[in-house]
mmCIF file with all atom_site columns, C-alpha atoms in Angstrom:
data_model
loop_
_atom_site.group_PDB
_atom_site.id
_atom_site.type_symbol
_atom_site.label_atom_id
_atom_site.label_alt_id
_atom_site.label_comp_id
_atom_site.label_asym_id
_atom_site.label_entity_id
_atom_site.label_seq_id
_atom_site.pdbx_PDB_ins_code
_atom_site.Cartn_x
_atom_site.Cartn_y
_atom_site.Cartn_z
_atom_site.occupancy
_atom_site.B_iso_or_equiv
_atom_site.pdbx_formal_charge
_atom_site.auth_seq_id
_atom_site.auth_comp_id
_atom_site.auth_asym_id
_atom_site.auth_atom_id
_atom_site.pdbx_PDB_model_num
ATOM 1   C CA . MET A 1 1   ? 119.675 99.910  93.427  1.00 0.00 ? 1   MET A CA 1
ATOM 2   C CA . LYS A 1 2   ? 117.380 98.465  96.153  1.00 0.00 ? 2   LYS A CA 1
ATOM 3   C CA . ALA A 1 3   ? 114.438 98.222  93.713  1.00 0.00 ? 3   ALA A CA 1
ATOM 4   C CA . PHE A 1 4   ? 116.563 96.714  91.038  1.00 0.00 ? 4   PHE A CA 1
ATOM 5   C CA . LEU A 1 5   ? 117.679 93.918  93.419  1.00 0.00 ? 5   LEU A CA 1
ATOM 6   C CA . ASP A 1 6   ? 114.096 92.953  94.179  1.00 0.00 ? 6   ASP A CA 1
ATOM 7   C CA . PHE A 1 7   ? 113.507 92.067  90.560  1.00 0.00 ? 7   PHE A CA 1
ATOM 8   C CA . ILE A 1 8   ? 116.461 89.780  90.318  1.00 0.00 ? 8   ILE A CA 1
ATOM 9   C CA . PRO A 1 9   ? 114.675 86.720  91.761  1.00 0.00 ? 9   PRO A CA 1
ATOM 10  C CA . LEU A 1 10  ? 111.623 87.291  89.522  1.00 0.00 ? 10  LEU A CA 1
ATOM 11  C CA . LEU A 1 11  ? 113.901 87.378  86.396  1.00 0.00 ? 11  LEU A CA 1
ATOM 12  C CA . VAL A 1 12  ? 115.880 84.335  87.464  1.00 0.00 ? 12  VAL A CA 1
ATOM 13  C CA . PHE A 1 13  ? 112.625 82.585  88.011  1.00 0.00 ? 13  PHE A CA 1
ATOM 14  C CA . PHE A 1 14  ? 111.245 83.720  84.572  1.00 0.00 ? 14  PHE A CA 1
ATOM 15  C CA . TYR A 1 15  ? 114.389 82.714  82.752  1.00 0.00 ? 15  TYR A CA 1
ATOM 16  C CA . LEU A 1 16  ? 114.619 79.245  84.330  1.00 0.00 ? 16  LEU A CA 1
ATOM 17  C CA . PHE A 1 17  ? 110.912 78.662  83.942  1.00 0.00 ? 17  PHE A CA 1
ATOM 18  C CA . LYS A 1 18  ? 111.154 79.302  80.221  1.00 0.00 ? 18  LYS A CA 1
ATOM 19  C CA . THR A 1 19  ? 114.343 77.399  79.741  1.00 0.00 ? 19  THR A CA 1
ATOM 20  C CA . GLN A 1 20  ? 114.053 74.513  82.187  1.00 0.00 ? 20  GLN A CA 1
ATOM 21  C CA . ASP A 1 21  ? 110.852 73.723  84.378  1.00 0.00 ? 21  ASP A CA 1
ATOM 22  C CA . VAL A 1 22  ? 108.968 75.149  87.344  1.00 0.00 ? 22  VAL A CA 1
ATOM 23  C CA . PHE A 1 23  ? 111.018 73.107  89.823  1.00 0.00 ? 23  PHE A CA 1
ATOM 24  C CA . VAL A 1 24  ? 114.380 74.274  88.593  1.00 0.00 ? 24  VAL A CA 1
ATOM 25  C CA . ALA A 1 25  ? 112.855 77.900  88.435  1.00 0.00 ? 25  ALA A CA 1
ATOM 26  C CA . THR A 1 26  ? 111.637 77.450  91.974  1.00 0.00 ? 26  THR A CA 1
ATOM 27  C CA . GLN A 1 27  ? 115.199 76.431  93.035  1.00 0.00 ? 27  GLN A CA 1
ATOM 28  C CA . GLY A 1 28  ? 116.647 79.519  91.311  1.00 0.00 ? 28  GLY A CA 1
ATOM 29  C CA . LEU A 1 29  ? 114.051 81.751  92.882  1.00 0.00 ? 29  LEU A CA 1
ATOM 30  C CA . LEU A 1 30  ? 114.916 80.387  96.438  1.00 0.00 ? 30  LEU A CA 1
ATOM 31  C CA . LEU A 1 31  ? 118.628 80.888  95.919  1.00 0.00 ? 31  LEU A CA 1
ATOM 32  C CA . SER A 1 32  ? 118.414 84.266  94.256  1.00 0.00 ? 32  SER A CA 1
ATOM 33  C CA . THR A 1 33  ? 115.877 85.524  96.886  1.00 0.00 ? 33  THR A CA 1
ATOM 34  C CA . THR A 1 34  ? 118.170 84.326  99.704  1.00 0.00 ? 34  THR A CA 1
ATOM 35  C CA . ALA A 1 35  ? 121.093 86.055  98.137  1.00 0.00 ? 35  ALA A CA 1
ATOM 36  C CA . VAL A 1 36  ? 119.148 89.325  97.413  1.00 0.00 ? 36  VAL A CA 1
ATOM 37  C CA . TYR A 1 37  ? 117.698 89.574  100.861 1.00 0.00 ? 37  TYR A CA 1
ATOM 38  C CA . ALA A 1 38  ? 121.246 88.811  102.398 1.00 0.00 ? 38  ALA A CA 1
ATOM 39  C CA . LEU A 1 39  ? 122.443 91.741  100.338 1.00 0.00 ? 39  LEU A CA 1
ATOM 40  C CA . HIS A 1 40  ? 119.602 93.908  101.544 1.00 0.00 ? 40  HIS A CA 1
ATOM 41  C CA . PHE A 1 41  ? 120.360 92.791  105.151 1.00 0.00 ? 41  PHE A CA 1
ATOM 42  C CA . GLY A 1 42  ? 123.985 93.917  104.718 1.00 0.00 ? 42  GLY A CA 1
ATOM 43  C CA . MET A 1 43  ? 123.110 97.136  102.993 1.00 0.00 ? 43  MET A CA 1
ATOM 44  C CA . GLN A 1 44  ? 120.571 98.004  105.581 1.00 0.00 ? 44  GLN A CA 1
ATOM 45  C CA . LYS A 1 45  ? 122.942 97.576  108.480 1.00 0.00 ? 45  LYS A CA 1
ATOM 46  C CA . GLY A 1 46  ? 121.658 94.169  109.696 1.00 0.00 ? 46  GLY A CA 1
ATOM 47  C CA . LYS A 1 47  ? 117.924 94.879  109.223 1.00 0.00 ? 47  LYS A CA 1
ATOM 48  C CA . LEU A 1 48  ? 115.134 94.181  106.924 1.00 0.00 ? 48  LEU A CA 1
ATOM 49  C CA . GLU A 1 49  ? 111.911 95.951  106.620 1.00 0.00 ? 49  GLU A CA 1
ATOM 50  C CA . LYS A 1 50  ? 108.724 94.089  107.646 1.00 0.00 ? 50  LYS A CA 1
ATOM 51  C CA . ALA A 1 51  ? 107.599 93.861  103.925 1.00 0.00 ? 51  ALA A CA 1
ATOM 52  C CA . GLN A 1 52  ? 110.939 92.270  103.160 1.00 0.00 ? 52  GLN A CA 1
ATOM 53  C CA . TRP A 1 53  ? 110.667 89.688  105.956 1.00 0.00 ? 53  TRP A CA 1
ATOM 54  C CA . ILE A 1 54  ? 107.031 88.783  104.826 1.00 0.00 ? 54  ILE A CA 1
ATOM 55  C CA . THR A 1 55  ? 108.214 88.385  101.178 1.00 0.00 ? 55  THR A CA 1
ATOM 56  C CA . LEU A 1 56  ? 111.265 86.436  102.185 1.00 0.00 ? 56  LEU A CA 1
ATOM 57  C CA . PHE A 1 57  ? 109.369 84.014  104.527 1.00 0.00 ? 57  PHE A CA 1
ATOM 58  C CA . LEU A 1 58  ? 106.349 83.426  102.094 1.00 0.00 ? 58  LEU A CA 1
ATOM 59  C CA . THR A 1 59  ? 108.770 82.972  99.227  1.00 0.00 ? 59  THR A CA 1
ATOM 60  C CA . VAL A 1 60  ? 110.966 80.330  101.076 1.00 0.00 ? 60  VAL A CA 1
ATOM 61  C CA . GLY A 1 61  ? 107.837 78.755  102.568 1.00 0.00 ? 61  GLY A CA 1
ATOM 62  C CA . PHE A 1 62  ? 105.904 78.383  99.271  1.00 0.00 ? 62  PHE A CA 1
ATOM 63  C CA . GLY A 1 63  ? 109.120 77.536  97.267  1.00 0.00 ? 63  GLY A CA 1
ATOM 64  C CA . ALA A 1 64  ? 110.119 74.840  99.941  1.00 0.00 ? 64  ALA A CA 1
ATOM 65  C CA . LEU A 1 65  ? 106.582 73.266  99.761  1.00 0.00 ? 65  LEU A CA 1
ATOM 66  C CA . THR A 1 66  ? 106.747 73.237  95.892  1.00 0.00 ? 66  THR A CA 1
ATOM 67  C CA . LEU A 1 67  ? 110.051 71.531  95.953  1.00 0.00 ? 67  LEU A CA 1
ATOM 68  C CA . LEU A 1 68  ? 109.378 69.049  98.860  1.00 0.00 ? 68  LEU A CA 1
ATOM 69  C CA . LEU A 1 69  ? 106.056 68.006  97.569  1.00 0.00 ? 69  LEU A CA 1
ATOM 70  C CA . HIS A 1 70  ? 107.003 68.297  93.958  1.00 0.00 ? 70  HIS A CA 1
ATOM 71  C CA . ASP A 1 71  ? 103.675 70.179  93.239  1.00 0.00 ? 71  ASP A CA 1
ATOM 72  C CA . ASP A 1 72  ? 103.761 73.629  91.572  1.00 0.00 ? 72  ASP A CA 1
ATOM 73  C CA . ILE A 1 73  ? 100.386 74.627  93.162  1.00 0.00 ? 73  ILE A CA 1
ATOM 74  C CA . PHE A 1 74  ? 102.309 76.126  96.127  1.00 0.00 ? 74  PHE A CA 1
ATOM 75  C CA . ILE A 1 75  ? 104.599 78.435  93.993  1.00 0.00 ? 75  ILE A CA 1
ATOM 76  C CA . ARG A 1 76  ? 101.405 79.408  91.885  1.00 0.00 ? 76  ARG A CA 1
ATOM 77  C CA . TRP A 1 77  ? 99.786  80.578  95.150  1.00 0.00 ? 77  TRP A CA 1
ATOM 78  C CA . LYS A 1 78  ? 102.765 82.607  96.413  1.00 0.00 ? 78  LYS A CA 1
ATOM 79  C CA . SER A 1 79  ? 102.087 85.777  94.627  1.00 0.00 ? 79  SER A CA 1
ATOM 80  C CA . THR A 1 80  ? 98.362  85.769  95.704  1.00 0.00 ? 80  THR A CA 1
ATOM 81  C CA . ALA A 1 81  ? 99.298  84.944  99.250  1.00 0.00 ? 81  ALA A CA 1
ATOM 82  C CA . ILE A 1 82  ? 101.776 87.805  99.450  1.00 0.00 ? 82  ILE A CA 1
ATOM 83  C CA . ASN A 1 83  ? 99.405  90.334  97.780  1.00 0.00 ? 83  ASN A CA 1
ATOM 84  C CA . TRP A 1 84  ? 96.467  89.298  99.890  1.00 0.00 ? 84  TRP A CA 1
ATOM 85  C CA . LEU A 1 85  ? 98.547  89.414  103.181 1.00 0.00 ? 85  LEU A CA 1
ATOM 86  C CA . PHE A 1 86  ? 99.615  93.028  102.216 1.00 0.00 ? 86  PHE A CA 1
ATOM 87  C CA . GLY A 1 87  ? 95.904  93.865  101.599 1.00 0.00 ? 87  GLY A CA 1
ATOM 88  C CA . VAL A 1 88  ? 94.931  92.622  105.062 1.00 0.00 ? 88  VAL A CA 1
ATOM 89  C CA . ILE A 1 89  ? 97.970  94.494  106.705 1.00 0.00 ? 89  ILE A CA 1
ATOM 90  C CA . PHE A 1 90  ? 96.670  97.748  105.010 1.00 0.00 ? 90  PHE A CA 1
ATOM 91  C CA . ILE A 1 91  ? 93.212  97.245  106.381 1.00 0.00 ? 91  ILE A CA 1
ATOM 92  C CA . ILE A 1 92  ? 94.274  96.337  109.800 1.00 0.00 ? 92  ILE A CA 1
ATOM 93  C CA . GLY A 1 93  ? 96.755  99.252  109.878 1.00 0.00 ? 93  GLY A CA 1
ATOM 94  C CA . ASN A 1 94  ? 93.785  101.584 109.757 1.00 0.00 ? 94  ASN A CA 1
ATOM 95  C CA . TYR A 1 95  ? 92.447  100.272 113.084 1.00 0.00 ? 95  TYR A CA 1
ATOM 96  C CA . ILE A 1 96  ? 95.607  99.344  115.252 1.00 0.00 ? 96  ILE A CA 1
ATOM 97  C CA . ASN A 1 97  ? 97.737  101.984 116.751 1.00 0.00 ? 97  ASN A CA 1
ATOM 98  C CA . PHE A 1 98  ? 101.345 100.607 116.496 1.00 0.00 ? 98  PHE A CA 1
ATOM 99  C CA . GLY A 1 99  ? 102.958 103.593 118.032 1.00 0.00 ? 99  GLY A CA 1
ATOM 100 C CA . LYS A 1 100 ? 102.381 106.236 120.675 1.00 0.00 ? 100 LYS A CA 1
ATOM 101 C CA . GLY A 1 101 ? 100.160 109.179 120.213 1.00 0.00 ? 101 GLY A CA 1
ATOM 102 C CA . GLU A 1 102 ? 97.204  109.365 117.726 1.00 0.00 ? 102 GLU A CA 1
ATOM 103 C CA . PRO A 1 103 ? 96.598  106.255 115.483 1.00 0.00 ? 103 PRO A CA 1
ATOM 104 C CA . LYS A 1 104 ? 97.821  106.634 111.961 1.00 0.00 ? 104 LYS A CA 1
ATOM 105 C CA . ALA A 1 105 ? 96.919  104.613 108.842 1.00 0.00 ? 105 ALA A CA 1
ATOM 106 C CA . LEU A 1 106 ? 99.739  102.545 107.476 1.00 0.00 ? 106 LEU A CA 1
ATOM 107 C CA . THR A 1 107 ? 99.888  104.710 104.339 1.00 0.00 ? 107 THR A CA 1
ATOM 108 C CA . GLU A 1 108 ? 100.456 107.765 106.571 1.00 0.00 ? 108 GLU A CA 1
ATOM 109 C CA . ARG A 1 109 ? 103.162 105.979 108.465 1.00 0.00 ? 109 ARG A CA 1
ATOM 110 C CA . MET A 1 110 ? 104.860 105.130 105.145 1.00 0.00 ? 110 MET A CA 1
ATOM 111 C CA . LEU A 1 111 ? 104.363 108.550 103.222 1.00 0.00 ? 111 LEU A CA 1
ATOM 112 C CA . GLY A 1 112 ? 103.507 110.979 105.949 1.00 0.00 ? 112 GLY A CA 1
ATOM 113 C CA . SER A 1 113 ? 106.818 112.675 105.684 1.00 0.00 ? 113 SER A CA 1
ATOM 114 C CA . VAL A 1 114 ? 106.237 113.493 102.021 1.00 0.00 ? 114 VAL A CA 1
ATOM 115 C CA . PHE A 1 115 ? 102.511 114.167 101.820 1.00 0.00 ? 115 PHE A CA 1
ATOM 116 C CA . GLU A 1 116 ? 100.153 116.014 104.022 1.00 0.00 ? 116 GLU A CA 1
ATOM 117 C CA . MET A 1 117 ? 96.596  114.737 104.250 1.00 0.00 ? 117 MET A CA 1
ATOM 118 C CA . SER A 1 118 ? 93.750  114.388 106.816 1.00 0.00 ? 118 SER A CA 1
ATOM 119 C CA . HIS A 1 119 ? 93.548  111.226 108.811 1.00 0.00 ? 119 HIS A CA 1
ATOM 120 C CA . ALA A 1 120 ? 90.407  110.326 106.794 1.00 0.00 ? 120 ALA A CA 1
ATOM 121 C CA . GLN A 1 121 ? 92.230  110.670 103.437 1.00 0.00 ? 121 GLN A CA 1
ATOM 122 C CA . TRP A 1 122 ? 95.142  108.559 104.771 1.00 0.00 ? 122 TRP A CA 1
ATOM 123 C CA . GLN A 1 123 ? 92.632  105.945 105.739 1.00 0.00 ? 123 GLN A CA 1
ATOM 124 C CA . LYS A 1 124 ? 90.857  106.006 102.243 1.00 0.00 ? 124 LYS A CA 1
ATOM 125 C CA . LEU A 1 125 ? 94.356  105.690 100.595 1.00 0.00 ? 125 LEU A CA 1
ATOM 126 C CA . ALA A 1 126 ? 94.971  102.612 102.750 1.00 0.00 ? 126 ALA A CA 1
ATOM 127 C CA . TRP A 1 127 ? 91.746  101.070 101.566 1.00 0.00 ? 127 TRP A CA 1
ATOM 128 C CA . VAL A 1 128 ? 92.602  101.831 98.006  1.00 0.00 ? 128 VAL A CA 1
ATOM 129 C CA . TRP A 1 129 ? 96.049  100.082 98.515  1.00 0.00 ? 129 TRP A CA 1
ATOM 130 C CA . ALA A 1 130 ? 94.381  97.149  100.229 1.00 0.00 ? 130 ALA A CA 1
ATOM 131 C CA . ALA A 1 131 ? 91.955  96.915  97.330  1.00 0.00 ? 131 ALA A CA 1
ATOM 132 C CA . TYR A 1 132 ? 94.847  97.001  94.844  1.00 0.00 ? 132 TYR A CA 1
ATOM 133 C CA . PHE A 1 133 ? 96.645  94.132  96.594  1.00 0.00 ? 133 PHE A CA 1
ATOM 134 C CA . PHE A 1 134 ? 93.417  92.064  96.781  1.00 0.00 ? 134 PHE A CA 1
ATOM 135 C CA . ILE A 1 135 ? 92.663  92.694  93.167  1.00 0.00 ? 135 ILE A CA 1
ATOM 136 C CA . LEU A 1 136 ? 96.331  91.920  92.067  1.00 0.00 ? 136 LEU A CA 1
ATOM 137 C CA . GLY A 1 137 ? 96.231  88.721  94.184  1.00 0.00 ? 137 GLY A CA 1
ATOM 138 C CA . GLY A 1 138 ? 93.066  87.730  92.414  1.00 0.00 ? 138 GLY A CA 1
ATOM 139 C CA . VAL A 1 139 ? 94.358  88.372  88.979  1.00 0.00 ? 139 VAL A CA 1
ATOM 140 C CA . HIS A 1 140 ? 97.537  86.386  89.876  1.00 0.00 ? 140 HIS A CA 1
ATOM 141 C CA . LEU A 1 141 ? 95.199  83.579  90.863  1.00 0.00 ? 141 LEU A CA 1
ATOM 142 C CA . TRP A 1 142 ? 93.244  83.829  87.671  1.00 0.00 ? 142 TRP A CA 1
ATOM 143 C CA . PHE A 1 143 ? 96.433  83.452  85.552  1.00 0.00 ? 143 PHE A CA 1
ATOM 144 C CA . ALA A 1 144 ? 97.911  80.728  87.805  1.00 0.00 ? 144 ALA A CA 1
ATOM 145 C CA . PHE A 1 145 ? 94.911  78.445  87.549  1.00 0.00 ? 145 PHE A CA 1
ATOM 146 C CA . VAL A 1 146 ? 92.584  79.487  84.720  1.00 0.00 ? 146 VAL A CA 1
ATOM 147 C CA . TRP A 1 147 ? 95.204  80.621  82.154  1.00 0.00 ? 147 TRP A CA 1
ATOM 148 C CA . PRO A 1 148 ? 98.342  78.721  83.364  1.00 0.00 ? 148 PRO A CA 1
ATOM 149 C CA . GLU A 1 149 ? 99.987  78.920  79.970  1.00 0.00 ? 149 GLU A CA 1
ATOM 150 C CA . TYR A 1 150 ? 100.191 82.721  80.393  1.00 0.00 ? 150 TYR A CA 1
ATOM 151 C CA . TRP A 1 151 ? 100.935 82.695  84.215  1.00 0.00 ? 151 TRP A CA 1
ATOM 152 C CA . ILE A 1 152 ? 104.683 83.356  84.116  1.00 0.00 ? 152 ILE A CA 1
ATOM 153 C CA . ASP A 1 153 ? 104.325 86.032  81.542  1.00 0.00 ? 153 ASP A CA 1
ATOM 154 C CA . PHE A 1 154 ? 101.686 87.792  83.501  1.00 0.00 ? 154 PHE A CA 1
ATOM 155 C CA . LYS A 1 155 ? 103.668 87.288  86.711  1.00 0.00 ? 155 LYS A CA 1
ATOM 156 C CA . VAL A 1 156 ? 106.731 89.109  85.258  1.00 0.00 ? 156 VAL A CA 1
ATOM 157 C CA . PHE A 1 157 ? 105.259 91.558  82.669  1.00 0.00 ? 157 PHE A CA 1
ATOM 158 C CA . GLY A 1 158 ? 101.522 92.093  83.482  1.00 0.00 ? 158 GLY A CA 1
ATOM 159 C CA . SER A 1 159 ? 102.040 92.276  87.291  1.00 0.00 ? 159 SER A CA 1
ATOM 160 C CA . MET A 1 160 ? 104.820 94.800  86.741  1.00 0.00 ? 160 MET A CA 1
ATOM 161 C CA . ALA A 1 161 ? 102.678 96.918  84.322  1.00 0.00 ? 161 ALA A CA 1
ATOM 162 C CA . ILE A 1 162 ? 99.767  96.903  86.720  1.00 0.00 ? 162 ILE A CA 1
ATOM 163 C CA . THR A 1 163 ? 102.063 97.892  89.676  1.00 0.00 ? 163 THR A CA 1
ATOM 164 C CA . LEU A 1 164 ? 103.678 100.731 87.690  1.00 0.00 ? 164 LEU A CA 1
ATOM 165 C CA . ALA A 1 165 ? 100.328 102.007 86.524  1.00 0.00 ? 165 ALA A CA 1
ATOM 166 C CA . PHE A 1 166 ? 98.997  101.912 90.153  1.00 0.00 ? 166 PHE A CA 1
ATOM 167 C CA . PHE A 1 167 ? 101.888 103.765 91.497  1.00 0.00 ? 167 PHE A CA 1
ATOM 168 C CA . VAL A 1 168 ? 101.887 106.369 88.747  1.00 0.00 ? 168 VAL A CA 1
ATOM 169 C CA . GLY A 1 169 ? 98.142  106.921 89.328  1.00 0.00 ? 169 GLY A CA 1
ATOM 170 C CA . ASN A 1 170 ? 98.833  107.274 93.049  1.00 0.00 ? 170 ASN A CA 1
ATOM 171 C CA . PHE A 1 171 ? 101.548 109.869 92.482  1.00 0.00 ? 171 PHE A CA 1
ATOM 172 C CA . VAL A 1 172 ? 99.207  111.837 90.091  1.00 0.00 ? 172 VAL A CA 1
ATOM 173 C CA . PHE A 1 173 ? 96.584  111.853 92.806  1.00 0.00 ? 173 PHE A CA 1
ATOM 174 C CA . LEU A 1 174 ? 98.893  112.574 95.623  1.00 0.00 ? 174 LEU A CA 1
ATOM 175 C CA . ARG A 1 175 ? 101.204 115.284 94.067  1.00 0.00 ? 175 ARG A CA 1
ATOM 176 C CA . LYS A 1 176 ? 98.624  117.932 95.144  1.00 0.00 ? 176 LYS A CA 1
ATOM 177 C CA . PHE A 1 177 ? 99.173  116.829 98.759  1.00 0.00 ? 177 PHE A CA 1
ATOM 178 C CA . MET A 1 178 ? 103.059 117.049 98.650  1.00 0.00 ? 178 MET A CA 1
ATOM 179 C CA . LYS A 1 179 ? 104.559 118.982 101.510 1.00 0.00 ? 179 LYS A CA 1
ATOM 180 C CA . GLN A 1 180 ? 106.189 122.215 100.502 1.00 0.00 ? 180 GLN A CA 1
ATOM 181 C CA . GLN A 1 181 ? 109.970 122.499 100.982 1.00 0.00 ? 181 GLN A CA 1
ATOM 182 C CA . PRO A 1 182 ? 110.840 125.191 103.586 1.00 0.00 ? 182 PRO A CA 1
#
C-alpha cells in the first residue's frame, strides 16, 4: 500500500501534464503529494521517514518556485535534485557514524536485518547506490532540458523501468547474502 501511495502524485502530475499544462500539473502534484504524505504520516503513527521528508520538502519547494515564478525550470530540476541529494547521502553515510558503536554504511542500516555482508561490502553497495542516484539524476536532467518533449514520459515510465531494473539487479546480487531463518 505504501509503495502504491508514492506513485499517486506522479500519476496525477502525468495526467494533468498531458491534459492541461505543466502549471496545472504542478498544482496537482503539490496537492496530491501533500495528501499522500499526510496519509503516510497518519499510517506511520505521526512519523515520516527521512527520505519521505526530503522528497516532500523538495517537491513542495520546487513546485512552489515553479508556480510563484511561473517558470517550469524548477519542476524540471526537482527529480535531479532529489536523486543527487540521495546520492550524496549514500556517500556521506559511508563516513559518518549516526549511531553508537561501530560505523555502519547507510545500506547496512537499511538492509542489515535481511542481508549479511562485511563492512567493506556494505560500503561498496552504498557507492553503487550513490552512483545509481547520480546517473538517474543526470538522465532526468538530460530529458528535462535536451529532450523536453519526452521528459514527462521518461519521468513516469523510463525512470520507473530503470528503478525496477536496478532493484531487481540488486536483489539478484544480494540474494546470496540473505540471512538464514533460524
